XYZ file of C-alpha atoms in Angstrom:
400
model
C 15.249 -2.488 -23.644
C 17.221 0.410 -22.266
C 18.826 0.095 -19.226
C 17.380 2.391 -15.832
C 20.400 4.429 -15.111
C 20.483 6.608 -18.201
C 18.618 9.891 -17.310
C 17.285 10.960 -14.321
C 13.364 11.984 -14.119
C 13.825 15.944 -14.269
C 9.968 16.311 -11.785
C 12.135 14.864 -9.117
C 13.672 17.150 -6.264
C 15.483 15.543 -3.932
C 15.255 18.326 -1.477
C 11.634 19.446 -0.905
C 8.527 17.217 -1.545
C 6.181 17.521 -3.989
C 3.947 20.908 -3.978
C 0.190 20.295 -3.562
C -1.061 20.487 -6.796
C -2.330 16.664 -6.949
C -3.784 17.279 -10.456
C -0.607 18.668 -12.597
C -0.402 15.281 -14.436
C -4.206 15.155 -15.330
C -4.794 18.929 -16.171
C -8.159 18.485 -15.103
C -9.617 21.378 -12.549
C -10.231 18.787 -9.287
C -8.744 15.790 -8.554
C -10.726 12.654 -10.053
C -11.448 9.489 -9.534
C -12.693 6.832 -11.890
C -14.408 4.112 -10.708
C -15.669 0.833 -12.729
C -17.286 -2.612 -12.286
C -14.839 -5.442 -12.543
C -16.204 -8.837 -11.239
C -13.077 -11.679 -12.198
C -9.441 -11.231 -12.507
C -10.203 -12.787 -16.257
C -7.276 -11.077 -18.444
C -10.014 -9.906 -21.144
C -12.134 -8.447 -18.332
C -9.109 -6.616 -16.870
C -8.069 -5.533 -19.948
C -10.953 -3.651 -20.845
C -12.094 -2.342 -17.485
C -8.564 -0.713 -17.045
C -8.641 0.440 -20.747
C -12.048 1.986 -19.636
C -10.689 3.515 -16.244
C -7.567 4.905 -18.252
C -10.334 6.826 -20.541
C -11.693 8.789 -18.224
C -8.268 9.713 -17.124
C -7.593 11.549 -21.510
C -6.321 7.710 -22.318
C -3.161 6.126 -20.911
C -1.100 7.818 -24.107
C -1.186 11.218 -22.344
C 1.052 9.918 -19.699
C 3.258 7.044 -21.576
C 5.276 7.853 -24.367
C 7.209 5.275 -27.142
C 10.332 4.927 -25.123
C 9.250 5.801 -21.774
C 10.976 3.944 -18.522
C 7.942 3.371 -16.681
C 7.882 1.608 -13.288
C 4.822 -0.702 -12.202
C 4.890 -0.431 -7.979
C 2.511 -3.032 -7.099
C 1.868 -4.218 -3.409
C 3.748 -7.357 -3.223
C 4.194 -7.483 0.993
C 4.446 -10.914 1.190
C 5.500 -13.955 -0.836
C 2.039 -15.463 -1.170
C -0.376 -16.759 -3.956
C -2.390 -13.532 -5.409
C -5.410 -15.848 -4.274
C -5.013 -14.953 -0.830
C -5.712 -10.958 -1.543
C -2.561 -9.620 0.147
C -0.796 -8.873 -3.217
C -1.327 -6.862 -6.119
C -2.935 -9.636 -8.861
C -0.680 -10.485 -11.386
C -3.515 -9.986 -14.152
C -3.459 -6.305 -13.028
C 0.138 -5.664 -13.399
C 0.244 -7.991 -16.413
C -2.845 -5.376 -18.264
C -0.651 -2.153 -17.359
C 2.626 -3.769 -18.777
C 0.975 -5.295 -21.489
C -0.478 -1.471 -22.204
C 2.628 0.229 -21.866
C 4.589 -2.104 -24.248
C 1.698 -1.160 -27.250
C 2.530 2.774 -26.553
C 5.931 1.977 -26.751
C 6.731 2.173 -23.253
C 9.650 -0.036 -21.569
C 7.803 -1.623 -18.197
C 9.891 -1.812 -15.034
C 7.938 -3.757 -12.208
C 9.340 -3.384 -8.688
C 9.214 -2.817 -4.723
C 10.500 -3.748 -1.356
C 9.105 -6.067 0.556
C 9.320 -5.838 4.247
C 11.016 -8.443 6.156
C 12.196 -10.569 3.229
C 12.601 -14.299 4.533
C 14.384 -16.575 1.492
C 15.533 -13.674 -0.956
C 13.251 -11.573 -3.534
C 13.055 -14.402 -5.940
C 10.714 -16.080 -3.661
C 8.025 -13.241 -3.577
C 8.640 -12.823 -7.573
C 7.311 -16.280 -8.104
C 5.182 -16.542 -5.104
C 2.896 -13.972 -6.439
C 2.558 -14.487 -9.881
C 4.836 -11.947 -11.408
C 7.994 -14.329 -12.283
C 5.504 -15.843 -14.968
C 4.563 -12.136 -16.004
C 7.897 -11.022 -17.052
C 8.662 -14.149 -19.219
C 5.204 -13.700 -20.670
C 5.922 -9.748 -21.378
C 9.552 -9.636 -21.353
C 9.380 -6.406 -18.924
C 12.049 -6.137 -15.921
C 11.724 -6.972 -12.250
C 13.791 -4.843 -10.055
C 14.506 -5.330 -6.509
C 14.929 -1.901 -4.447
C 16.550 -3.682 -2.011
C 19.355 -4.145 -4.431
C 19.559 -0.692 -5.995
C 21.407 2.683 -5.321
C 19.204 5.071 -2.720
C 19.183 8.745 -3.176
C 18.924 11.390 -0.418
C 16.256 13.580 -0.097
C 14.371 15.481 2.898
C 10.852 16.456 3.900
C 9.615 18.145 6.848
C 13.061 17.693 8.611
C 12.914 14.159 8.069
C 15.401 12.469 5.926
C 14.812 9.635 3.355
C 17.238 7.288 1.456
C 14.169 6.512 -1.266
C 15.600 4.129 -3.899
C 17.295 5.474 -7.079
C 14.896 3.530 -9.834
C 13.012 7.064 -9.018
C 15.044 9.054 -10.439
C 16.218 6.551 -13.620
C 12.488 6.475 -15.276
C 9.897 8.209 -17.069
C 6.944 7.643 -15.236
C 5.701 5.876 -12.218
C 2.480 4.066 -12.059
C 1.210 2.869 -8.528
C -0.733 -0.025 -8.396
C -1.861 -0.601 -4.375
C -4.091 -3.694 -3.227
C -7.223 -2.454 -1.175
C -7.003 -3.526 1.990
C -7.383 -2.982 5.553
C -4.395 -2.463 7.941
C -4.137 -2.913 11.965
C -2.055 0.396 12.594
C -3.338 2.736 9.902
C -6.449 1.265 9.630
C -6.601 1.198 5.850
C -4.129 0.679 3.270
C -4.025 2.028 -0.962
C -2.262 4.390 -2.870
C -0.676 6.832 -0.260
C 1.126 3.213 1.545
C 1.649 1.777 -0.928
C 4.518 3.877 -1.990
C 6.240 2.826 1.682
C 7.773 0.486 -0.372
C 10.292 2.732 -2.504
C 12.333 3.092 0.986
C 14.664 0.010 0.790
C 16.102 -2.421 3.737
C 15.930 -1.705 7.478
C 14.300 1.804 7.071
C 10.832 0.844 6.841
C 11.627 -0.712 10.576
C 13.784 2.500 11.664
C 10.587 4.749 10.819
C 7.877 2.885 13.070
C 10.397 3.128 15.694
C 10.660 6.785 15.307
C 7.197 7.133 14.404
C 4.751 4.522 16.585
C 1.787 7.111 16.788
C -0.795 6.384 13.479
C -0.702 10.350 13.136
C 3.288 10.509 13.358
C 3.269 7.508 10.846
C 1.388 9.089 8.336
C 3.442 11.842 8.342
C 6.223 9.967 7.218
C 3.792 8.168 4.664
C 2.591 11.601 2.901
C 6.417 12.421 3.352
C 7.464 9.239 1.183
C 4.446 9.841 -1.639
C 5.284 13.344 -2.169
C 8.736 12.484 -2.792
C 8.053 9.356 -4.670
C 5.468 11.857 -6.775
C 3.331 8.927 -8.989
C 2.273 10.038 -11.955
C -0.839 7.328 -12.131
C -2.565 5.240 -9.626
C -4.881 1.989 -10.710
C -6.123 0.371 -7.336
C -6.913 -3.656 -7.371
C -10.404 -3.900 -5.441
C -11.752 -6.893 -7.882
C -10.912 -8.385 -4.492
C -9.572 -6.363 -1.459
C -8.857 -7.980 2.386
C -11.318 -7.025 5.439
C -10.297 -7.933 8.679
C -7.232 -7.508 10.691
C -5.181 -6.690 7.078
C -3.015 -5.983 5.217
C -1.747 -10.002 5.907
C -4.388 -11.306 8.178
C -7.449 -10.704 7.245
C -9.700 -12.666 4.622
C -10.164 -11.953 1.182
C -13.225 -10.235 0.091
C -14.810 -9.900 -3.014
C -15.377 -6.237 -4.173
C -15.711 -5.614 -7.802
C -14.186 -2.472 -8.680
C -11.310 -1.049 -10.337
C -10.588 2.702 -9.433
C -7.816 4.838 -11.090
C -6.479 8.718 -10.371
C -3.910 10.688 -10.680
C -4.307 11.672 -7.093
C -3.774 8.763 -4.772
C -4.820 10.991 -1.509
C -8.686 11.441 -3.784
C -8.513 7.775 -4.399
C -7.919 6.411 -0.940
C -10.624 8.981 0.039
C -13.198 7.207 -2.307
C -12.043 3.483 -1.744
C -12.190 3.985 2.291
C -15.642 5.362 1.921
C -16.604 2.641 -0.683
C -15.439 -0.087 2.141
C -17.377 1.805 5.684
C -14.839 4.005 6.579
C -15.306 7.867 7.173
C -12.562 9.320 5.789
C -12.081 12.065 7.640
C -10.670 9.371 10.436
C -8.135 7.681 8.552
C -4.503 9.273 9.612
C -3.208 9.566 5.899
C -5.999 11.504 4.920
C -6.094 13.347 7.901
C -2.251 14.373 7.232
C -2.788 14.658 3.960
C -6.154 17.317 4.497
C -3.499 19.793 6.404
C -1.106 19.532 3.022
C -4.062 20.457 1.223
C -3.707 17.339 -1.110
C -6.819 15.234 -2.203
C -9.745 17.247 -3.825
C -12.338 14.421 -5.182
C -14.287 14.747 -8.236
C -15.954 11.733 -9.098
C -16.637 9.750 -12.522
C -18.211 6.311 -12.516
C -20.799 4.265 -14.072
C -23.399 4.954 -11.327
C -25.073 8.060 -10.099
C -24.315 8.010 -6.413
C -21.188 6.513 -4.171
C -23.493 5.290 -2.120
C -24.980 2.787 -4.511
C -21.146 0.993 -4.253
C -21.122 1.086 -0.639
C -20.723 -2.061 1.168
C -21.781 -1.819 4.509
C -20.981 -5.222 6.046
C -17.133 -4.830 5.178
C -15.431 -6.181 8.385
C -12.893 -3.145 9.613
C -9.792 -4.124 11.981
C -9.947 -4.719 15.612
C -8.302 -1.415 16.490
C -10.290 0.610 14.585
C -12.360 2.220 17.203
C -8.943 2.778 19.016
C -8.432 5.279 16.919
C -11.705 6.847 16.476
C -12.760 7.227 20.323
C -11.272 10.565 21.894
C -7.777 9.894 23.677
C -8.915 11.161 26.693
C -11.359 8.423 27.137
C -8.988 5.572 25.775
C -6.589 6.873 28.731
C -9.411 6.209 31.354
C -10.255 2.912 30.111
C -6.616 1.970 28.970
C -6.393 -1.417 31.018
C -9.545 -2.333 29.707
C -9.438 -1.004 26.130
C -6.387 -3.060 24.044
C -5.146 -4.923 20.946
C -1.784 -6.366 20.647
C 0.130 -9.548 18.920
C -0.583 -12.790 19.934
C 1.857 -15.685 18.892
C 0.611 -18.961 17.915
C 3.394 -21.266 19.033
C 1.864 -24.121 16.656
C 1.739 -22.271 13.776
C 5.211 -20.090 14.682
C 8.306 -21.890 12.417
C 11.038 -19.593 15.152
C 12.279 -18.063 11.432
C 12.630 -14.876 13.445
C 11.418 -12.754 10.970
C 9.561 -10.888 13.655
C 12.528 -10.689 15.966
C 14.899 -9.355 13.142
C 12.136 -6.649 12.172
C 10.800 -5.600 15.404
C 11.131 -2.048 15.316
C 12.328 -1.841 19.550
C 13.183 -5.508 19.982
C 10.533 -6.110 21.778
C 10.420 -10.106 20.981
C 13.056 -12.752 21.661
C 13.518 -16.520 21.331
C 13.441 -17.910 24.650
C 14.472 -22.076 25.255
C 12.612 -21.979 21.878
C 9.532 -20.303 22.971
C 8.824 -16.805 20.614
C 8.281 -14.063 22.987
C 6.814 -10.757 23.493
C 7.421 -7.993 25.733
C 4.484 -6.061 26.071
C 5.925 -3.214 28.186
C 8.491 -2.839 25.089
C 5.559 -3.294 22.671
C 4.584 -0.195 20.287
C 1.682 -1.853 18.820
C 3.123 -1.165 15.341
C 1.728 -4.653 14.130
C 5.028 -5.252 12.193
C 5.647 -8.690 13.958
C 1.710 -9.795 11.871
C 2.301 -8.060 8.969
C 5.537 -9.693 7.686
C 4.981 -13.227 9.748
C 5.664 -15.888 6.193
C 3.062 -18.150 8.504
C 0.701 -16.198 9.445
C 1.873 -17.230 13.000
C 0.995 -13.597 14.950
C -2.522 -12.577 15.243
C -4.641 -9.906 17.110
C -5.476 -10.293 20.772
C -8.211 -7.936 21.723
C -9.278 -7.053 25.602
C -12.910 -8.582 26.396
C -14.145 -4.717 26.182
C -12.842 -4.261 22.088
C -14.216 -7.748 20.907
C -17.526 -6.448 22.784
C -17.599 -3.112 20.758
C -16.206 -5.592 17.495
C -19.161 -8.140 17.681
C -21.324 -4.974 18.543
């Protein structure tokens, strides 16, 4: 296998982001979105579903060629069991490798986890994809470990890692899930994960505000650019995600070359209007995200599940500021810590974005006047140890 730092990717620019043509990879008119029935995470039914999704995308062989670096970004947030539906399943990234070794292609699977407690190799195994790369033989690569590159958008600056710039082609593959601060998580945050180390904490500091944050987020997948997206929604997470919430079955598969058109389509597909997410509303001013739609049904609205359970901030966001003001000490969600479940690991005190928590006569802490509500502290907890407390007036409007 050739090694990663041979050429550089010549569709990167390190100096401005991406320009909104979405659709450059596909050369189709509109941005599309495939969509297909997948109902078990059974390799043969994976196999062919994704061969099936890649189709309607001119075939996987328009994007990989024999000798191609590609790199497989999975969501791998936390070092637990795919079962649990916080991870990218293993049987998806194992398809895409397995697909990019029979064009010739060299697989590279990789990311960043956030708040890594016992080193990378524990999230490797935890979630399936040690046994993956013996099976395939393709490469795991830590970002955390490799060379960054500079490179600015909007007047912000990014140190995104270098494996960007040492391959072919890039192929996303996000987890469909909820998430307490942006309210939904796929393709577009997903690709958080190419900024390495301490950043990821440095840029909910800066940016708190959902809107600020998904600046930063459109910011980091322009950059990034992915050439392919394949979202895992056999099973996605409803609830207070993306590490809290419960699993829920789904069964679909959805692929683009556009990730903005596919988070538009997998939001709707789960009870969200679109149009009040913060990465599509960012995204909608970049003019990124035109939808054109190819499944195996005749309507969206025949996939629609209306029961999906949203997070507890999402009206929050969704009621006019004005009004949240007025009814501010009523109207709240922050962390709660569960002192029997808490192991004091200080994971959440080491990745608090404004130090907001502290060990105290070993007692885990919160300061709620320091507080950002960035949901960090529940998102990286190893034991699931920080929940959601919610104001009697939210779990009123959440039961409603």
């Amino acid at each position: 296998m050739p090694k990663i730092d041979l050429e550089v990717r010549k569709d990167i620019n390190t100096n401005t982001p991406q320009e909104a043509n979405p659709t450059s990879f596909a050369g189709l008119p509109t941005s599309f979105v495939a969509i297909e029935p997948c109902q078990s995470y059974s390799f043969e039914e994976v196999y062919q579903t994704i061969r099936q999704l890649f189709s309607h995308l001119g075939g996987l062989a328009q994007y990989v060629k024999s000798g191609d670096r590609v790199l497989l970004k999975p969501n791998m947030l936390a070092a637990q069991a795919p079962d649990k539906a916080i991870v990218t399943h293993p049987t998806v990234v194992e398809v895409v490798t397995r697909m990019v070794q029979e064009l010739g292609g060299y697989p590279i699977i990789g990311d960043s986890p956030g708040g890594i407690v016992g080193g990378i190799q524990r999230y490797w195994d935890a979630t399936g994809l040690t046994r993956i790369a013996k099976r395939t033989g393709a490469q795991l690569v830590s970002f955390e470990t490799s060379k960054m590159f500079r490179c600015s958008s909007n007047g912000s600056q990014y140190y995104l890692t270098k494996i960007l710039q040492q391959v072919d082609v890039i192929i996303n593959l996000p987890k469909l899930k909820t998430h307490n601060l942006m309210l939904f998580t796929g393709a577009v945050k997903n690709m958080y994960g190419v900024l390495p180390g301490y950043q990821k904490t440095e840029f909910h500091k800066h940016a708190p505000h959902p809107q600020d944050f998904a600046k930063v987020l459109l910011d980091i997948y322009q950059l990034s650019r992915p050439h392919l997206h394949l979202m895992d929604a056999v099973v996605g997470m409803e609830g207070d995600g993306p590490s809290n919430g419960t699993p829920r079955p789904i069964g679909y598969l959805l692929a683009s070359t556009d990730g903005v058109a596919l988070d538009t389509i997998a939001s709707y597909l789960i009870g969200f209007n679109p149009a009040t997410l913060p990465t599509i509303r960012e995204a909608k001013k970049r003019n990124l995200g035109q939808t054109k739609i190819s499944s195996n049904v005749s309507t969206l609205q025949e996939l629609k599940l209306n029961d999906f359970k949203l997070p507890s901030n999402f009206l929050l966001q969704i009621v006019p500021k004005p009004l949240v003001d007025i009814f501010k000490p009523l109207v709240w969600v922050r962390p709660k810590i569960n002192e029997k479940e808490c192991t004091r690991c200080k994971t959440c005190i080491r990745n608090c974005p404004v130090k907001a928590m502290r060990l105290d006569s070993d007692t885990l802490r919160i300061d709620y006047k320091m507080c950002i509500k960035c949901f960090c502290c529940s998102e990286i907890c190893p034991a699931h140890a920080i929940s959601l407390e919610k104001s009697w007036l939210v779990r009123l409007f959440v039961n409603s």
